[in-house]
Amino acid sequence: MEACNRTIVARMQSPVPLIPQLGAHLVAAGGKRLRPLLTLASARLCGYPADADHQRHVGLAACVEFIHTATLLHDDVVDESLLRRGLASANAVFGNKASVLVGDFLFARSFQLMTADGSLRVMAILSAASATIAEGEVLQMATQNDLSTPIEKYLEVIHGKTAALFAAACRVGAVVAGRSEREEEALDAYGTNLGMAFQLVDDALDYAADQQTLGKTVGDDMREGKITLPVLAAYHAADAQGRAFWERVIEQGEQTDEDLPHALERIAQTNAIRTTVECAQTYADKAVQALSIFPDSPIRRLMVDAAAYTVSRAN
């Protein structure tokens, strides 16, 4: 991870001053670095050597983080978010134009890292994931403010916007280690299910977390009219009065300052958070099961722990 972080910092450099300035803001904000960790861990799980002559997994881990960070920069512009990882978002500090363009720069850097790796197989996996992320974000926009969205469609959205990159991050670890298609598919399944669990918990935290702990504004999803499982669960479990409330604030977008506390109360009354977390736990269990083809090792236990952390985290 230290080598990966050094690569990230080095590849954020540019003779255009605004790019490293905005990059430094992102690095200072921290972040979990979960996706690059998965690439590194997957490679090691598959027996990729840990020495100076075997560094492909480090470059690809940085590549995965650049793809993720580029999507965050673009998402914060689309969502008009003011907080990211507990600090002012890049668009709040540097403006929307800079955030979009530096996001484009980071996407380009990620493809440079893919090219440097030299594997068409790796490029196919990561470029496909990049396209799927964009599709997921567009699909989310298409379902916005629509409480008739089926849960299956919501799950399709979070698979695209989140789980696809988790899956790709894990799968390329098996590719660089030269392992079998069976092991690639197992790690793809692990990453997919872990990503689904991660986004479900993220959506739950938007209605259940302490804002200071969460590191972003609580209630953003409601203000933006996003269709998430906590809202769908609360809406379907509500009485006529409750449904009328959700239709006003989500579908019609008519919101007052008192609506968020009221929404949190209705979420709690209908056990919508528990429903969402239980769904996340189901996916986390599937992620752990996918690792069963690998022998027990410290790395496998780390990846099992990552699944447990994903469901229990507070931010």
PDB file of C-alpha atoms in Angstrom:
ATOM      1  CA  MET A   1       0.000   0.000   0.000  1.00  0.00           C
ATOM      2  CA  GLU A   2       2.896   2.379   0.692  1.00  0.00           C
ATOM      3  CA  ALA A   3       4.279   1.680  -2.785  1.00  0.00           C
ATOM      4  CA  CYS A   4       0.805   2.200  -4.255  1.00  0.00           C
ATOM      5  CA  ASN A   5       0.409   5.534  -2.474  1.00  0.00           C
ATOM      6  CA  ARG A   6       3.793   6.667  -3.763  1.00  0.00           C
ATOM      7  CA  THR A   7       2.706   5.760  -7.285  1.00  0.00           C
ATOM      8  CA  ILE A   8      -0.555   7.675  -6.854  1.00  0.00           C
ATOM      9  CA  VAL A   9       1.247  10.816  -5.682  1.00  0.00           C
ATOM     10  CA  ALA A  10       3.865  10.567  -8.441  1.00  0.00           C
ATOM     11  CA  ARG A  11       1.295  10.071 -11.188  1.00  0.00           C
ATOM     12  CA  MET A  12      -0.758  13.046 -10.014  1.00  0.00           C
ATOM     13  CA  GLN A  13       2.124  15.364 -10.879  1.00  0.00           C
ATOM     14  CA  SER A  14       1.744  17.677 -13.873  1.00  0.00           C
ATOM     15  CA  PRO A  15       3.358  20.895 -15.169  1.00  0.00           C
ATOM     16  CA  VAL A  16      -0.132  22.411 -14.993  1.00  0.00           C
ATOM     17  CA  PRO A  17      -0.188  23.666 -11.366  1.00  0.00           C
ATOM     18  CA  LEU A  18      -3.911  23.242 -10.731  1.00  0.00           C
ATOM     19  CA  ILE A  19      -3.714  19.467 -11.280  1.00  0.00           C
ATOM     20  CA  PRO A  20      -1.253  18.647  -8.466  1.00  0.00           C
ATOM     21  CA  GLN A  21      -2.980  21.239  -6.252  1.00  0.00           C
ATOM     22  CA  LEU A  22      -6.330  19.537  -6.638  1.00  0.00           C
ATOM     23  CA  GLY A  23      -4.598  16.154  -6.392  1.00  0.00           C
ATOM     24  CA  ALA A  24      -2.989  17.174  -3.087  1.00  0.00           C
ATOM     25  CA  HIS A  25      -6.435  18.131  -1.798  1.00  0.00           C
ATOM     26  CA  LEU A  26      -7.714  14.654  -2.638  1.00  0.00           C
ATOM     27  CA  VAL A  27      -4.710  12.901  -1.088  1.00  0.00           C
ATOM     28  CA  ALA A  28      -4.985  15.025   2.070  1.00  0.00           C
ATOM     29  CA  ALA A  29      -8.627  13.964   2.413  1.00  0.00           C
ATOM     30  CA  GLY A  30      -7.453  10.369   2.759  1.00  0.00           C
ATOM     31  CA  GLY A  31     -10.002   7.723   1.908  1.00  0.00           C
ATOM     32  CA  LYS A  32     -10.155   4.014   2.555  1.00  0.00           C
ATOM     33  CA  ARG A  33      -8.072   2.926  -0.462  1.00  0.00           C
ATOM     34  CA  LEU A  34     -10.170  -0.234  -0.343  1.00  0.00           C
ATOM     35  CA  ARG A  35     -10.210  -0.847  -4.090  1.00  0.00           C
ATOM     36  CA  PRO A  36      -6.411  -0.745  -4.569  1.00  0.00           C
ATOM     37  CA  LEU A  37      -6.043  -2.853  -1.440  1.00  0.00           C
ATOM     38  CA  LEU A  38      -8.230  -5.485  -3.111  1.00  0.00           C
ATOM     39  CA  THR A  39      -5.999  -5.547  -6.192  1.00  0.00           C
ATOM     40  CA  LEU A  40      -2.879  -6.003  -4.075  1.00  0.00           C
ATOM     41  CA  ALA A  41      -4.489  -8.625  -1.830  1.00  0.00           C
ATOM     42  CA  SER A  42      -5.966 -10.573  -4.759  1.00  0.00           C
ATOM     43  CA  ALA A  43      -2.582 -10.752  -6.476  1.00  0.00           C
ATOM     44  CA  ARG A  44      -0.901 -11.956  -3.290  1.00  0.00           C
ATOM     45  CA  LEU A  45      -3.719 -14.450  -2.627  1.00  0.00           C
ATOM     46  CA  CYS A  46      -2.968 -15.909  -6.057  1.00  0.00           C
ATOM     47  CA  GLY A  47       0.719 -16.256  -5.277  1.00  0.00           C
ATOM     48  CA  TYR A  48       2.089 -13.170  -7.037  1.00  0.00           C
ATOM     49  CA  PRO A  49       5.584 -12.608  -5.590  1.00  0.00           C
ATOM     50  CA  ALA A  50       6.205  -9.732  -3.191  1.00  0.00           C
ATOM     51  CA  ASP A  51       9.591  -8.478  -4.366  1.00  0.00           C
ATOM     52  CA  ALA A  52      11.113  -5.597  -6.300  1.00  0.00           C
ATOM     53  CA  ASP A  53      10.940  -7.500  -9.602  1.00  0.00           C
ATOM     54  CA  HIS A  54       7.163  -8.015  -9.357  1.00  0.00           C
ATOM     55  CA  GLN A  55       5.381  -4.668  -9.154  1.00  0.00           C
ATOM     56  CA  ARG A  56       2.604  -4.981 -11.730  1.00  0.00           C
ATOM     57  CA  HIS A  57      -0.033  -5.230  -9.019  1.00  0.00           C
ATOM     58  CA  VAL A  58       1.151  -1.903  -7.517  1.00  0.00           C
ATOM     59  CA  GLY A  59       0.706   0.009 -10.772  1.00  0.00           C
ATOM     60  CA  LEU A  60      -2.692  -1.562 -11.365  1.00  0.00           C
ATOM     61  CA  ALA A  61      -3.803  -0.817  -7.820  1.00  0.00           C
ATOM     62  CA  ALA A  62      -2.969   2.850  -8.446  1.00  0.00           C
ATOM     63  CA  CYS A  63      -4.829   2.622 -11.752  1.00  0.00           C
ATOM     64  CA  VAL A  64      -7.951   1.348  -9.953  1.00  0.00           C
ATOM     65  CA  GLU A  65      -7.755   4.199  -7.451  1.00  0.00           C
ATOM     66  CA  PHE A  66      -7.454   6.761 -10.263  1.00  0.00           C
ATOM     67  CA  ILE A  67     -10.570   5.372 -11.946  1.00  0.00           C
ATOM     68  CA  HIS A  68     -12.423   5.550  -8.638  1.00  0.00           C
ATOM     69  CA  THR A  69     -11.210   9.071  -7.823  1.00  0.00           C
ATOM     70  CA  ALA A  70     -12.110  10.336 -11.290  1.00  0.00           C
ATOM     71  CA  THR A  71     -15.676   9.097 -10.819  1.00  0.00           C
ATOM     72  CA  LEU A  72     -15.838  10.773  -7.379  1.00  0.00           C
ATOM     73  CA  LEU A  73     -14.793  14.112  -8.866  1.00  0.00           C
ATOM     74  CA  HIS A  74     -17.452  13.843 -11.552  1.00  0.00           C
ATOM     75  CA  ASP A  75     -20.114  12.574  -9.127  1.00  0.00           C
ATOM     76  CA  ASP A  76     -19.610  15.479  -6.735  1.00  0.00           C
ATOM     77  CA  VAL A  77     -20.190  17.900  -9.607  1.00  0.00           C
ATOM     78  CA  VAL A  78     -23.318  16.061 -10.758  1.00  0.00           C
ATOM     79  CA  ASP A  79     -24.647  15.774  -7.196  1.00  0.00           C
ATOM     80  CA  GLU A  80     -23.532  19.299  -6.178  1.00  0.00           C
ATOM     81  CA  SER A  81     -21.912  17.767  -3.086  1.00  0.00           C
ATOM     82  CA  LEU A  82     -20.062  20.064  -0.704  1.00  0.00           C
ATOM     83  CA  LEU A  83     -18.348  17.455   1.500  1.00  0.00           C
ATOM     84  CA  ARG A  84     -16.141  14.497   0.617  1.00  0.00           C
ATOM     85  CA  ARG A  85     -14.214  12.407   3.189  1.00  0.00           C
ATOM     86  CA  GLY A  86     -14.886  14.988   5.894  1.00  0.00           C
ATOM     87  CA  LEU A  87     -13.421  17.932   3.962  1.00  0.00           C
ATOM     88  CA  ALA A  88     -14.848  20.384   1.464  1.00  0.00           C
ATOM     89  CA  SER A  89     -15.264  18.552  -1.838  1.00  0.00           C
ATOM     90  CA  ALA A  90     -12.929  19.446  -4.702  1.00  0.00           C
ATOM     91  CA  ASN A  91     -15.729  21.157  -6.610  1.00  0.00           C
ATOM     92  CA  ALA A  92     -16.548  23.275  -3.545  1.00  0.00           C
ATOM     93  CA  VAL A  93     -12.906  24.425  -3.324  1.00  0.00           C
ATOM     94  CA  PHE A  94     -11.782  24.554  -6.956  1.00  0.00           C
ATOM     95  CA  GLY A  95     -15.074  24.817  -8.843  1.00  0.00           C
ATOM     96  CA  ASN A  96     -16.962  22.467 -11.128  1.00  0.00           C
ATOM     97  CA  LYS A  97     -14.879  23.080 -14.248  1.00  0.00           C
ATOM     98  CA  ALA A  98     -11.605  22.183 -12.538  1.00  0.00           C
ATOM     99  CA  SER A  99     -13.130  19.081 -10.938  1.00  0.00           C
ATOM    100  CA  VAL A 100     -14.481  17.759 -14.242  1.00  0.00           C
ATOM    101  CA  LEU A 101     -11.237  18.401 -16.105  1.00  0.00           C
ATOM    102  CA  VAL A 102      -8.986  16.930 -13.400  1.00  0.00           C
ATOM    103  CA  GLY A 103     -11.330  13.941 -13.285  1.00  0.00           C
ATOM    104  CA  ASP A 104     -10.697  13.556 -17.012  1.00  0.00           C
ATOM    105  CA  PHE A 105      -6.952  13.817 -16.337  1.00  0.00           C
ATOM    106  CA  LEU A 106      -7.139  11.014 -13.752  1.00  0.00           C
ATOM    107  CA  PHE A 107      -9.073   8.795 -16.174  1.00  0.00           C
ATOM    108  CA  ALA A 108      -6.334   9.419 -18.729  1.00  0.00           C
ATOM    109  CA  ARG A 109      -3.658   8.601 -16.144  1.00  0.00           C
ATOM    110  CA  SER A 110      -5.426   5.336 -15.370  1.00  0.00           C
ATOM    111  CA  PHE A 111      -5.276   4.323 -19.024  1.00  0.00           C
ATOM    112  CA  GLN A 112      -1.597   5.242 -19.149  1.00  0.00           C
ATOM    113  CA  LEU A 113      -1.031   2.867 -16.228  1.00  0.00           C
ATOM    114  CA  MET A 114      -3.003   0.142 -18.011  1.00  0.00           C
ATOM    115  CA  THR A 115      -0.920   0.657 -21.149  1.00  0.00           C
ATOM    116  CA  ALA A 116       2.309   0.561 -19.144  1.00  0.00           C
ATOM    117  CA  ASP A 117       1.264  -2.790 -17.715  1.00  0.00           C
ATOM    118  CA  GLY A 118       1.162  -4.126 -21.270  1.00  0.00           C
ATOM    119  CA  SER A 119      -1.616  -6.698 -20.855  1.00  0.00           C
ATOM    120  CA  LEU A 120      -4.580  -6.468 -23.219  1.00  0.00           C
ATOM    121  CA  ARG A 121      -6.474  -8.740 -20.828  1.00  0.00           C
ATOM    122  CA  VAL A 122      -5.977  -6.276 -17.972  1.00  0.00           C
ATOM    123  CA  MET A 123      -6.944  -3.363 -20.214  1.00  0.00           C
ATOM    124  CA  ALA A 124     -10.101  -5.170 -21.330  1.00  0.00           C
ATOM    125  CA  ILE A 125     -11.164  -5.783 -17.706  1.00  0.00           C
ATOM    126  CA  LEU A 126     -10.510  -2.264 -16.422  1.00  0.00           C
ATOM    127  CA  SER A 127     -11.789  -0.407 -19.482  1.00  0.00           C
ATOM    128  CA  ALA A 128     -15.004  -2.468 -19.405  1.00  0.00           C
ATOM    129  CA  ALA A 129     -15.418  -1.598 -15.724  1.00  0.00           C
ATOM    130  CA  SER A 130     -14.921   2.106 -16.528  1.00  0.00           C
ATOM    131  CA  ALA A 131     -17.707   1.964 -19.117  1.00  0.00           C
ATOM    132  CA  THR A 132     -19.988   0.066 -16.724  1.00  0.00           C
ATOM    133  CA  ILE A 133     -19.471   2.697 -14.011  1.00  0.00           C
ATOM    134  CA  ALA A 134     -20.618   5.420 -16.411  1.00  0.00           C
ATOM    135  CA  GLU A 135     -23.648   3.326 -17.378  1.00  0.00           C
ATOM    136  CA  GLY A 136     -24.496   2.836 -13.707  1.00  0.00           C
ATOM    137  CA  GLU A 137     -24.347   6.561 -13.034  1.00  0.00           C
ATOM    138  CA  VAL A 138     -26.566   7.340 -16.025  1.00  0.00           C
ATOM    139  CA  LEU A 139     -29.037   4.635 -14.956  1.00  0.00           C
ATOM    140  CA  GLN A 140     -29.130   6.142 -11.470  1.00  0.00           C
ATOM    141  CA  MET A 141     -29.952   9.511 -13.009  1.00  0.00           C
ATOM    142  CA  ALA A 142     -32.743   7.879 -15.025  1.00  0.00           C
ATOM    143  CA  THR A 143     -34.310   6.375 -11.882  1.00  0.00           C
ATOM    144  CA  GLN A 144     -33.999   9.581  -9.841  1.00  0.00           C
ATOM    145  CA  ASN A 145     -37.239  10.781  -8.204  1.00  0.00           C
ATOM    146  CA  ASP A 146     -39.062   7.597  -9.269  1.00  0.00           C
ATOM    147  CA  LEU A 147     -40.464   5.611  -6.325  1.00  0.00           C
ATOM    148  CA  SER A 148     -41.892   3.024  -8.704  1.00  0.00           C
ATOM    149  CA  THR A 149     -38.322   1.853  -9.412  1.00  0.00           C
ATOM    150  CA  PRO A 150     -38.156  -1.916  -8.773  1.00  0.00           C
ATOM    151  CA  ILE A 151     -35.584  -3.075  -6.242  1.00  0.00           C
ATOM    152  CA  GLU A 152     -34.001  -5.127  -9.040  1.00  0.00           C
ATOM    153  CA  LYS A 153     -33.368  -1.915 -10.996  1.00  0.00           C
ATOM    154  CA  TYR A 154     -31.810  -0.286  -7.928  1.00  0.00           C
ATOM    155  CA  LEU A 155     -29.516  -3.302  -7.526  1.00  0.00           C
ATOM    156  CA  GLU A 156     -28.576  -2.963 -11.194  1.00  0.00           C
ATOM    157  CA  VAL A 157     -27.629   0.670 -10.535  1.00  0.00           C
ATOM    158  CA  ILE A 158     -25.336  -0.126  -7.614  1.00  0.00           C
ATOM    159  CA  HIS A 159     -23.781  -3.028  -9.498  1.00  0.00           C
ATOM    160  CA  GLY A 160     -22.812  -0.609 -12.248  1.00  0.00           C
ATOM    161  CA  LYS A 161     -21.714   2.379 -10.209  1.00  0.00           C
ATOM    162  CA  THR A 162     -19.826   0.478  -7.480  1.00  0.00           C
ATOM    163  CA  ALA A 163     -19.595  -3.314  -7.695  1.00  0.00           C
ATOM    164  CA  ALA A 164     -18.153  -3.446 -11.226  1.00  0.00           C
ATOM    165  CA  LEU A 165     -14.937  -1.690 -10.178  1.00  0.00           C
ATOM    166  CA  PHE A 166     -14.618  -3.846  -7.038  1.00  0.00           C
ATOM    167  CA  ALA A 167     -14.901  -6.913  -9.275  1.00  0.00           C
ATOM    168  CA  ALA A 168     -12.343  -5.638 -11.784  1.00  0.00           C
ATOM    169  CA  ALA A 169      -9.944  -4.624  -9.007  1.00  0.00           C
ATOM    170  CA  CYS A 170      -9.978  -8.180  -7.705  1.00  0.00           C
ATOM    171  CA  ARG A 171      -9.945  -9.948 -11.064  1.00  0.00           C
ATOM    172  CA  VAL A 172      -6.800  -8.218 -12.345  1.00  0.00           C
ATOM    173  CA  GLY A 173      -4.971  -9.546  -9.303  1.00  0.00           C
ATOM    174  CA  ALA A 174      -5.533 -13.070 -10.568  1.00  0.00           C
ATOM    175  CA  VAL A 175      -4.555 -12.035 -14.100  1.00  0.00           C
ATOM    176  CA  VAL A 176      -1.144 -10.639 -13.115  1.00  0.00           C
ATOM    177  CA  ALA A 177      -0.498 -13.821 -11.125  1.00  0.00           C
ATOM    178  CA  GLY A 178      -1.301 -15.922 -14.210  1.00  0.00           C
ATOM    179  CA  ARG A 179      -3.980 -17.957 -12.471  1.00  0.00           C
ATOM    180  CA  SER A 180      -6.834 -19.983 -13.916  1.00  0.00           C
ATOM    181  CA  GLU A 181     -10.181 -18.718 -15.189  1.00  0.00           C
ATOM    182  CA  ARG A 182     -11.784 -20.431 -12.171  1.00  0.00           C
ATOM    183  CA  GLU A 183      -9.748 -18.304  -9.773  1.00  0.00           C
ATOM    184  CA  GLU A 184     -10.396 -15.167 -11.820  1.00  0.00           C
ATOM    185  CA  GLU A 185     -14.127 -15.828 -11.618  1.00  0.00           C
ATOM    186  CA  ALA A 186     -13.955 -16.512  -7.884  1.00  0.00           C
ATOM    187  CA  LEU A 187     -12.250 -13.179  -7.263  1.00  0.00           C
ATOM    188  CA  ASP A 188     -14.668 -11.446  -9.627  1.00  0.00           C
ATOM    189  CA  ALA A 189     -17.549 -12.876  -7.565  1.00  0.00           C
ATOM    190  CA  TYR A 190     -15.863 -11.816  -4.331  1.00  0.00           C
ATOM    191  CA  GLY A 191     -15.396  -8.258  -5.621  1.00  0.00           C
ATOM    192  CA  THR A 192     -18.903  -8.022  -7.062  1.00  0.00           C
ATOM    193  CA  ASN A 193     -20.592  -9.117  -3.848  1.00  0.00           C
ATOM    194  CA  LEU A 194     -18.307  -7.002  -1.691  1.00  0.00           C
ATOM    195  CA  GLY A 195     -19.068  -3.965  -3.853  1.00  0.00           C
ATOM    196  CA  MET A 196     -22.803  -4.575  -3.594  1.00  0.00           C
ATOM    197  CA  ALA A 197     -22.527  -4.806   0.201  1.00  0.00           C
ATOM    198  CA  PHE A 198     -20.377  -1.668   0.314  1.00  0.00           C
ATOM    199  CA  GLN A 199     -22.863   0.458  -1.645  1.00  0.00           C
ATOM    200  CA  LEU A 200     -25.862  -0.853   0.295  1.00  0.00           C
ATOM    201  CA  VAL A 201     -24.181   0.183   3.545  1.00  0.00           C
ATOM    202  CA  ASP A 202     -23.225   3.533   1.987  1.00  0.00           C
ATOM    203  CA  ASP A 203     -26.872   4.123   1.142  1.00  0.00           C
ATOM    204  CA  ALA A 204     -27.934   3.130   4.659  1.00  0.00           C
ATOM    205  CA  LEU A 205     -25.386   5.473   6.237  1.00  0.00           C
ATOM    206  CA  ASP A 206     -26.844   8.421   4.359  1.00  0.00           C
ATOM    207  CA  TYR A 207     -29.916   8.074   6.596  1.00  0.00           C
ATOM    208  CA  ALA A 208     -28.308   6.638   9.726  1.00  0.00           C
ATOM    209  CA  ALA A 209     -24.815   8.059  10.265  1.00  0.00           C
ATOM    210  CA  ASP A 210     -23.383  10.909  12.247  1.00  0.00           C
ATOM    211  CA  GLN A 211     -22.327  13.545   9.704  1.00  0.00           C
ATOM    212  CA  GLN A 212     -18.939  14.184  11.338  1.00  0.00           C
ATOM    213  CA  THR A 213     -18.195  10.460  11.335  1.00  0.00           C
ATOM    214  CA  LEU A 214     -19.600   9.889   7.854  1.00  0.00           C
ATOM    215  CA  GLY A 215     -17.427  12.580   6.301  1.00  0.00           C
ATOM    216  CA  LYS A 216     -20.141  13.800   3.955  1.00  0.00           C
ATOM    217  CA  THR A 217     -23.489  15.490   4.354  1.00  0.00           C
ATOM    218  CA  VAL A 218     -26.170  13.223   5.828  1.00  0.00           C
ATOM    219  CA  GLY A 219     -29.366  13.318   3.798  1.00  0.00           C
ATOM    220  CA  ASP A 220     -27.756  14.181   0.473  1.00  0.00           C
ATOM    221  CA  ASP A 221     -29.491  11.248  -1.203  1.00  0.00           C
ATOM    222  CA  MET A 222     -32.899  12.522  -0.135  1.00  0.00           C
ATOM    223  CA  ARG A 223     -32.162  16.079  -1.211  1.00  0.00           C
ATOM    224  CA  GLU A 224     -31.098  14.778  -4.633  1.00  0.00           C
ATOM    225  CA  GLY A 225     -34.127  12.493  -4.958  1.00  0.00           C
ATOM    226  CA  LYS A 226     -31.961   9.371  -5.254  1.00  0.00           C
ATOM    227  CA  ILE A 227     -33.724   6.043  -5.157  1.00  0.00           C
ATOM    228  CA  THR A 228     -31.952   3.814  -2.636  1.00  0.00           C
ATOM    229  CA  LEU A 229     -33.005   0.732  -0.700  1.00  0.00           C
ATOM    230  CA  PRO A 230     -33.650   2.599   2.590  1.00  0.00           C
ATOM    231  CA  VAL A 231     -36.129   4.851   0.778  1.00  0.00           C
ATOM    232  CA  LEU A 232     -37.768   2.015  -1.148  1.00  0.00           C
ATOM    233  CA  ALA A 233     -38.045  -0.105   2.003  1.00  0.00           C
ATOM    234  CA  ALA A 234     -39.531   2.778   4.000  1.00  0.00           C
ATOM    235  CA  TYR A 235     -41.907   3.708   1.175  1.00  0.00           C
ATOM    236  CA  HIS A 236     -43.226   0.172   0.661  1.00  0.00           C
ATOM    237  CA  ALA A 237     -43.666  -0.345   4.427  1.00  0.00           C
ATOM    238  CA  ALA A 238     -45.413   3.012   4.985  1.00  0.00           C
ATOM    239  CA  ASP A 239     -49.078   3.796   5.467  1.00  0.00           C
ATOM    240  CA  ALA A 240     -50.905   6.187   3.138  1.00  0.00           C
ATOM    241  CA  GLN A 241     -49.642   9.231   5.032  1.00  0.00           C
ATOM    242  CA  GLY A 242     -46.084   7.963   4.928  1.00  0.00           C
ATOM    243  CA  ARG A 243     -46.260   7.245   1.220  1.00  0.00           C
ATOM    244  CA  ALA A 244     -47.604  10.735   0.587  1.00  0.00           C
ATOM    245  CA  PHE A 245     -44.604  12.150   2.477  1.00  0.00           C
ATOM    246  CA  TRP A 246     -42.077  10.204   0.378  1.00  0.00           C
ATOM    247  CA  GLU A 247     -43.877  11.107  -2.834  1.00  0.00           C
ATOM    248  CA  ARG A 248     -43.694  14.797  -1.937  1.00  0.00           C
ATOM    249  CA  VAL A 249     -40.020  14.885  -0.944  1.00  0.00           C
ATOM    250  CA  ILE A 250     -38.634  12.356  -3.454  1.00  0.00           C
ATOM    251  CA  GLU A 251     -40.876  12.436  -6.522  1.00  0.00           C
ATOM    252  CA  GLN A 252     -42.023  16.046  -6.388  1.00  0.00           C
ATOM    253  CA  GLY A 253     -38.816  17.357  -4.803  1.00  0.00           C
ATOM    254  CA  GLU A 254     -40.758  19.621  -2.436  1.00  0.00           C
ATOM    255  CA  GLN A 255     -38.602  19.713   0.707  1.00  0.00           C
ATOM    256  CA  THR A 256     -38.342  21.878   3.792  1.00  0.00           C
ATOM    257  CA  ASP A 257     -35.751  22.007   6.571  1.00  0.00           C
ATOM    258  CA  GLU A 258     -37.982  19.841   8.757  1.00  0.00           C
ATOM    259  CA  ASP A 259     -38.251  17.034   6.199  1.00  0.00           C
ATOM    260  CA  LEU A 260     -34.892  15.359   6.834  1.00  0.00           C
ATOM    261  CA  PRO A 261     -35.527  14.717  10.568  1.00  0.00           C
ATOM    262  CA  HIS A 262     -38.996  13.490   9.619  1.00  0.00           C
ATOM    263  CA  ALA A 263     -37.533  11.211   6.957  1.00  0.00           C
ATOM    264  CA  LEU A 264     -35.022   9.783   9.438  1.00  0.00           C
ATOM    265  CA  GLU A 265     -37.883   9.110  11.851  1.00  0.00           C
ATOM    266  CA  ARG A 266     -39.896   7.294   9.173  1.00  0.00           C
ATOM    267  CA  ILE A 267     -36.817   5.322   8.113  1.00  0.00           C
ATOM    268  CA  ALA A 268     -36.374   4.202  11.733  1.00  0.00           C
ATOM    269  CA  GLN A 269     -40.066   3.371  12.228  1.00  0.00           C
ATOM    270  CA  THR A 270     -40.116   1.044   9.214  1.00  0.00           C
ATOM    271  CA  ASN A 271     -36.777  -0.693  10.018  1.00  0.00           C
ATOM    272  CA  ALA A 272     -35.540   0.337   6.581  1.00  0.00           C
ATOM    273  CA  ILE A 273     -31.922   0.537   7.772  1.00  0.00           C
ATOM    274  CA  ARG A 274     -32.039  -2.972   9.196  1.00  0.00           C
ATOM    275  CA  THR A 275     -33.547  -4.228   5.933  1.00  0.00           C
ATOM    276  CA  THR A 276     -30.727  -2.598   3.971  1.00  0.00           C
ATOM    277  CA  VAL A 277     -27.944  -3.846   6.247  1.00  0.00           C
ATOM    278  CA  GLU A 278     -29.372  -7.379   6.195  1.00  0.00           C
ATOM    279  CA  CYS A 279     -29.287  -7.259   2.408  1.00  0.00           C
ATOM    280  CA  ALA A 280     -25.681  -6.055   2.589  1.00  0.00           C
ATOM    281  CA  GLN A 281     -24.810  -8.915   4.937  1.00  0.00           C
ATOM    282  CA  THR A 282     -26.225 -11.414   2.431  1.00  0.00           C
ATOM    283  CA  TYR A 283     -23.881 -10.051  -0.236  1.00  0.00           C
ATOM    284  CA  ALA A 284     -20.932  -9.993   2.184  1.00  0.00           C
ATOM    285  CA  ASP A 285     -21.568 -13.655   3.002  1.00  0.00           C
ATOM    286  CA  LYS A 286     -21.539 -14.477  -0.716  1.00  0.00           C
ATOM    287  CA  ALA A 287     -18.238 -12.612  -1.044  1.00  0.00           C
ATOM    288  CA  VAL A 288     -16.666 -14.721   1.693  1.00  0.00           C
ATOM    289  CA  GLN A 289     -18.056 -17.917   0.170  1.00  0.00           C
ATOM    290  CA  ALA A 290     -16.420 -17.042  -3.163  1.00  0.00           C
ATOM    291  CA  LEU A 291     -13.016 -17.203  -1.438  1.00  0.00           C
ATOM    292  CA  SER A 292     -13.569 -20.805  -0.344  1.00  0.00           C
ATOM    293  CA  ILE A 293     -11.629 -22.190  -3.336  1.00  0.00           C
ATOM    294  CA  PHE A 294      -8.448 -20.618  -1.944  1.00  0.00           C
ATOM    295  CA  PRO A 295      -6.494 -22.214   0.916  1.00  0.00           C
ATOM    296  CA  ASP A 296      -6.472 -20.507   4.297  1.00  0.00           C
ATOM    297  CA  SER A 297      -3.806 -17.808   4.589  1.00  0.00           C
ATOM    298  CA  PRO A 298      -3.276 -14.404   6.243  1.00  0.00           C
ATOM    299  CA  ILE A 299      -4.245 -12.718   2.963  1.00  0.00           C
ATOM    300  CA  ARG A 300      -7.483 -14.674   2.670  1.00  0.00           C
ATOM    301  CA  ARG A 301      -8.322 -13.816   6.281  1.00  0.00           C
ATOM    302  CA  LEU A 302      -7.633 -10.152   5.499  1.00  0.00           C
ATOM    303  CA  MET A 303     -10.105 -10.324   2.615  1.00  0.00           C
ATOM    304  CA  VAL A 304     -12.698 -12.016   4.845  1.00  0.00           C
ATOM    305  CA  ASP A 305     -12.152  -9.238   7.384  1.00  0.00           C
ATOM    306  CA  ALA A 306     -12.719  -6.673   4.605  1.00  0.00           C
ATOM    307  CA  ALA A 307     -16.176  -8.153   4.036  1.00  0.00           C
ATOM    308  CA  ALA A 308     -16.988  -7.908   7.748  1.00  0.00           C
ATOM    309  CA  TYR A 309     -15.706  -4.327   7.883  1.00  0.00           C
ATOM    310  CA  THR A 310     -17.792  -3.367   4.862  1.00  0.00           C
ATOM    311  CA  VAL A 311     -21.034  -4.229   6.664  1.00  0.00           C
ATOM    312  CA  SER A 312     -20.076  -2.876  10.113  1.00  0.00           C
ATOM    313  CA  ARG A 313     -18.398   0.404   9.108  1.00  0.00           C
ATOM    314  CA  ALA A 314     -19.659   3.795  10.282  1.00  0.00           C
ATOM    315  CA  ASN A 315     -18.307   5.834   7.345  1.00  0.00           C
TER     316      ASN A 315
END
